[in-house]
Amino acid sequence: MSPPPCNDAIPPGERAELPADLWRRGNRAELHVWSGGFHAFDCAVEDASVSEESHRVRGEWIRRWLAGEV
């Protein structure tokens, strides 16, 4: 099963600005780009290795956020 084509709803220049804008506004966030990942890929194909890795990373970020480390 191949992933759907990239969603170009957000223009390239704005994609680069999104995390910077979040940080400027005082939000705590990390940006991860998963090669081959499409919108909601981690829910659509949960047992894919990239999905499992994204779940692990997200869980670790939440743990660090709750511990006040982020």
Short mmCIF file of C-alpha atoms in Angstrom, two decimals:
data_model
loop_
_atom_site.label_atom_id
_atom_site.label_comp_id
_atom_site.label_asym_id
_atom_site.label_seq_id
_atom_site.Cartn_x
_atom_site.Cartn_y
_atom_site.Cartn_z
CA MET A 1 0.00 0.00 0.00
CA SER A 2 1.58 3.28 -1.05
CA PRO A 3 0.89 6.52 0.82
CA PRO A 4 -1.36 9.15 -0.72
CA PRO A 5 0.35 12.10 -2.40
CA CYS A 6 1.67 14.90 -0.20
CA ASN A 7 -0.96 17.34 0.99
CA ASP A 8 0.00 20.74 -0.40
CA ALA A 9 -2.75 22.61 1.45
CA ILE A 10 -0.09 24.53 3.38
CA PRO A 11 2.28 26.46 1.08
CA PRO A 12 5.97 25.49 1.49
CA GLY A 13 6.99 28.83 3.03
CA GLU A 14 4.31 28.54 5.68
CA ARG A 15 5.33 24.97 6.52
CA ALA A 16 8.74 26.24 7.59
CA GLU A 17 7.18 29.09 9.55
CA LEU A 18 4.68 27.00 11.53
CA PRO A 19 7.01 25.72 14.27
CA ALA A 20 8.80 29.06 14.55
CA ASP A 21 5.46 30.83 14.92
CA LEU A 22 4.37 28.39 17.63
CA TRP A 23 7.59 28.97 19.56
CA ARG A 24 7.35 32.77 19.19
CA ARG A 25 3.89 32.60 20.73
CA GLY A 26 5.22 30.74 23.77
CA ASN A 27 4.07 27.22 22.87
CA ARG A 28 6.16 24.23 23.77
CA ALA A 29 6.47 21.99 20.75
CA GLU A 30 8.82 19.76 18.81
CA LEU A 31 8.70 19.27 15.08
CA HIS A 32 9.19 15.77 13.70
CA VAL A 33 8.95 14.93 10.03
CA TRP A 34 8.42 11.25 9.33
CA SER A 35 9.64 10.14 5.92
CA GLY A 36 6.73 8.60 4.05
CA GLY A 37 4.26 9.78 6.69
CA PHE A 38 0.99 11.28 5.51
CA HIS A 39 -1.74 12.92 7.58
CA ALA A 40 -2.85 10.46 10.29
CA PHE A 41 -0.48 7.75 9.01
CA ASP A 42 0.10 6.55 12.56
CA CYS A 43 -3.60 5.77 12.95
CA ALA A 44 -4.16 4.42 9.45
CA VAL A 45 -1.31 1.88 9.62
CA GLU A 46 -0.54 1.49 13.32
CA ASP A 47 1.78 -1.49 13.00
CA ALA A 48 4.12 0.16 10.47
CA SER A 49 7.58 0.75 11.93
CA VAL A 50 7.33 4.51 11.28
CA SER A 51 3.98 4.59 13.14
CA GLU A 52 5.41 2.69 16.10
CA GLU A 53 8.40 5.05 16.23
CA SER A 54 6.17 8.13 16.05
CA HIS A 55 4.02 6.78 18.90
CA ARG A 56 7.14 6.12 20.99
CA VAL A 57 8.51 9.63 20.35
CA ARG A 58 5.13 11.27 21.07
CA GLY A 59 4.75 9.32 24.31
CA GLU A 60 8.24 10.32 25.41
CA TRP A 61 7.50 13.99 24.64
CA ILE A 62 4.29 13.83 26.69
CA ARG A 63 6.19 12.20 29.57
CA ARG A 64 8.83 14.98 29.45
CA TRP A 65 6.11 17.67 29.20
CA LEU A 66 4.26 16.32 32.23
CA ALA A 67 7.55 16.17 34.15
CA GLY A 68 8.20 19.83 33.33
CA GLU A 69 11.26 19.03 31.22
CA VAL A 70 9.93 20.65 28.05
#
